[in-house]
Amino acid sequence: IAVPTSIGYGANFGGLAPLLTMLNSCAMGIGVVNIDNGFGAAALATAINRLIE
């Protein structure tokens, strides 16, 4: 689960650069949530865990 952050080293344009990098990755099985959306990442992790059970 990828969570881009709005702070970081260099020019990240408020999290837009990391978000676009994560969305452009071609790896399967990666979930990307919005910038600084830790709650959404936790909800996605919970949904994945419920599928496993």
PDB file of C-alpha atoms in Angstrom:
ATOM      1  CA  ILE A   1       0.000   0.000   0.000  1.00  0.00           C
ATOM      2  CA  ALA A   2       1.621   3.231  -1.151  1.00  0.00           C
ATOM      3  CA  VAL A   3       0.957   6.483   0.715  1.00  0.00           C
ATOM      4  CA  PRO A   4       2.596   9.546  -0.865  1.00  0.00           C
ATOM      5  CA  THR A   5       3.434  12.311   1.605  1.00  0.00           C
ATOM      6  CA  SER A   6       3.295  16.054   1.113  1.00  0.00           C
ATOM      7  CA  ILE A   7       6.697  16.578   2.750  1.00  0.00           C
ATOM      8  CA  GLY A   8       9.994  15.226   1.583  1.00  0.00           C
ATOM      9  CA  TYR A   9      13.400  15.941   0.166  1.00  0.00           C
ATOM     10  CA  GLY A  10      13.692  18.019  -2.993  1.00  0.00           C
ATOM     11  CA  ALA A  11      10.906  19.224  -5.244  1.00  0.00           C
ATOM     12  CA  ASN A  12       7.906  17.033  -4.569  1.00  0.00           C
ATOM     13  CA  PHE A  13       5.257  19.697  -5.310  1.00  0.00           C
ATOM     14  CA  GLY A  14       3.193  19.004  -2.207  1.00  0.00           C
ATOM     15  CA  GLY A  15       3.127  15.252  -2.771  1.00  0.00           C
ATOM     16  CA  LEU A  16       2.115  15.363  -6.427  1.00  0.00           C
ATOM     17  CA  ALA A  17       5.437  14.004  -7.726  1.00  0.00           C
ATOM     18  CA  PRO A  18       5.416  10.934  -5.437  1.00  0.00           C
ATOM     19  CA  LEU A  19       1.732  10.314  -6.211  1.00  0.00           C
ATOM     20  CA  LEU A  20       2.328  10.346  -9.967  1.00  0.00           C
ATOM     21  CA  THR A  21       5.376   8.095  -9.566  1.00  0.00           C
ATOM     22  CA  MET A  22       3.334   5.552  -7.628  1.00  0.00           C
ATOM     23  CA  LEU A  23       0.436   5.676 -10.088  1.00  0.00           C
ATOM     24  CA  ASN A  24       2.787   5.145 -13.044  1.00  0.00           C
ATOM     25  CA  SER A  25       4.392   2.028 -11.578  1.00  0.00           C
ATOM     26  CA  CYS A  26       3.512  -1.097 -13.515  1.00  0.00           C
ATOM     27  CA  ALA A  27       3.817  -3.531 -10.602  1.00  0.00           C
ATOM     28  CA  MET A  28       0.747  -5.634  -9.857  1.00  0.00           C
ATOM     29  CA  GLY A  29      -0.802  -5.685  -6.408  1.00  0.00           C
ATOM     30  CA  ILE A  30       0.031  -2.131  -5.397  1.00  0.00           C
ATOM     31  CA  GLY A  31      -2.694   0.010  -3.860  1.00  0.00           C
ATOM     32  CA  VAL A  32      -2.136   3.771  -3.992  1.00  0.00           C
ATOM     33  CA  VAL A  33      -4.113   6.158  -1.800  1.00  0.00           C
ATOM     34  CA  ASN A  34      -4.321   9.945  -1.888  1.00  0.00           C
ATOM     35  CA  ILE A  35      -1.605  12.254  -0.556  1.00  0.00           C
ATOM     36  CA  ASP A  36      -1.251  12.001   3.270  1.00  0.00           C
ATOM     37  CA  ASN A  37      -4.219   9.602   3.434  1.00  0.00           C
ATOM     38  CA  GLY A  38      -3.139   7.270   6.216  1.00  0.00           C
ATOM     39  CA  PHE A  39      -6.762   6.512   7.105  1.00  0.00           C
ATOM     40  CA  GLY A  40      -7.492   5.354   3.557  1.00  0.00           C
ATOM     41  CA  ALA A  41      -4.403   3.138   3.641  1.00  0.00           C
ATOM     42  CA  ALA A  42      -5.594   1.582   6.898  1.00  0.00           C
ATOM     43  CA  ALA A  43      -9.043   0.997   5.407  1.00  0.00           C
ATOM     44  CA  LEU A  44      -7.476  -0.693   2.372  1.00  0.00           C
ATOM     45  CA  ALA A  45      -5.297  -2.875   4.617  1.00  0.00           C
ATOM     46  CA  THR A  46      -8.382  -3.880   6.613  1.00  0.00           C
ATOM     47  CA  ALA A  47     -10.250  -4.776   3.421  1.00  0.00           C
ATOM     48  CA  ILE A  48      -7.328  -6.901   2.226  1.00  0.00           C
ATOM     49  CA  ASN A  49      -7.085  -8.661   5.595  1.00  0.00           C
ATOM     50  CA  ARG A  50     -10.791  -9.457   5.541  1.00  0.00           C
ATOM     51  CA  LEU A  51     -10.412 -11.090   2.120  1.00  0.00           C
ATOM     52  CA  ILE A  52      -7.678 -13.355   3.470  1.00  0.00           C
ATOM     53  CA  GLU A  53      -9.736 -14.595   6.429  1.00  0.00           C
TER      54      GLU A  53
END
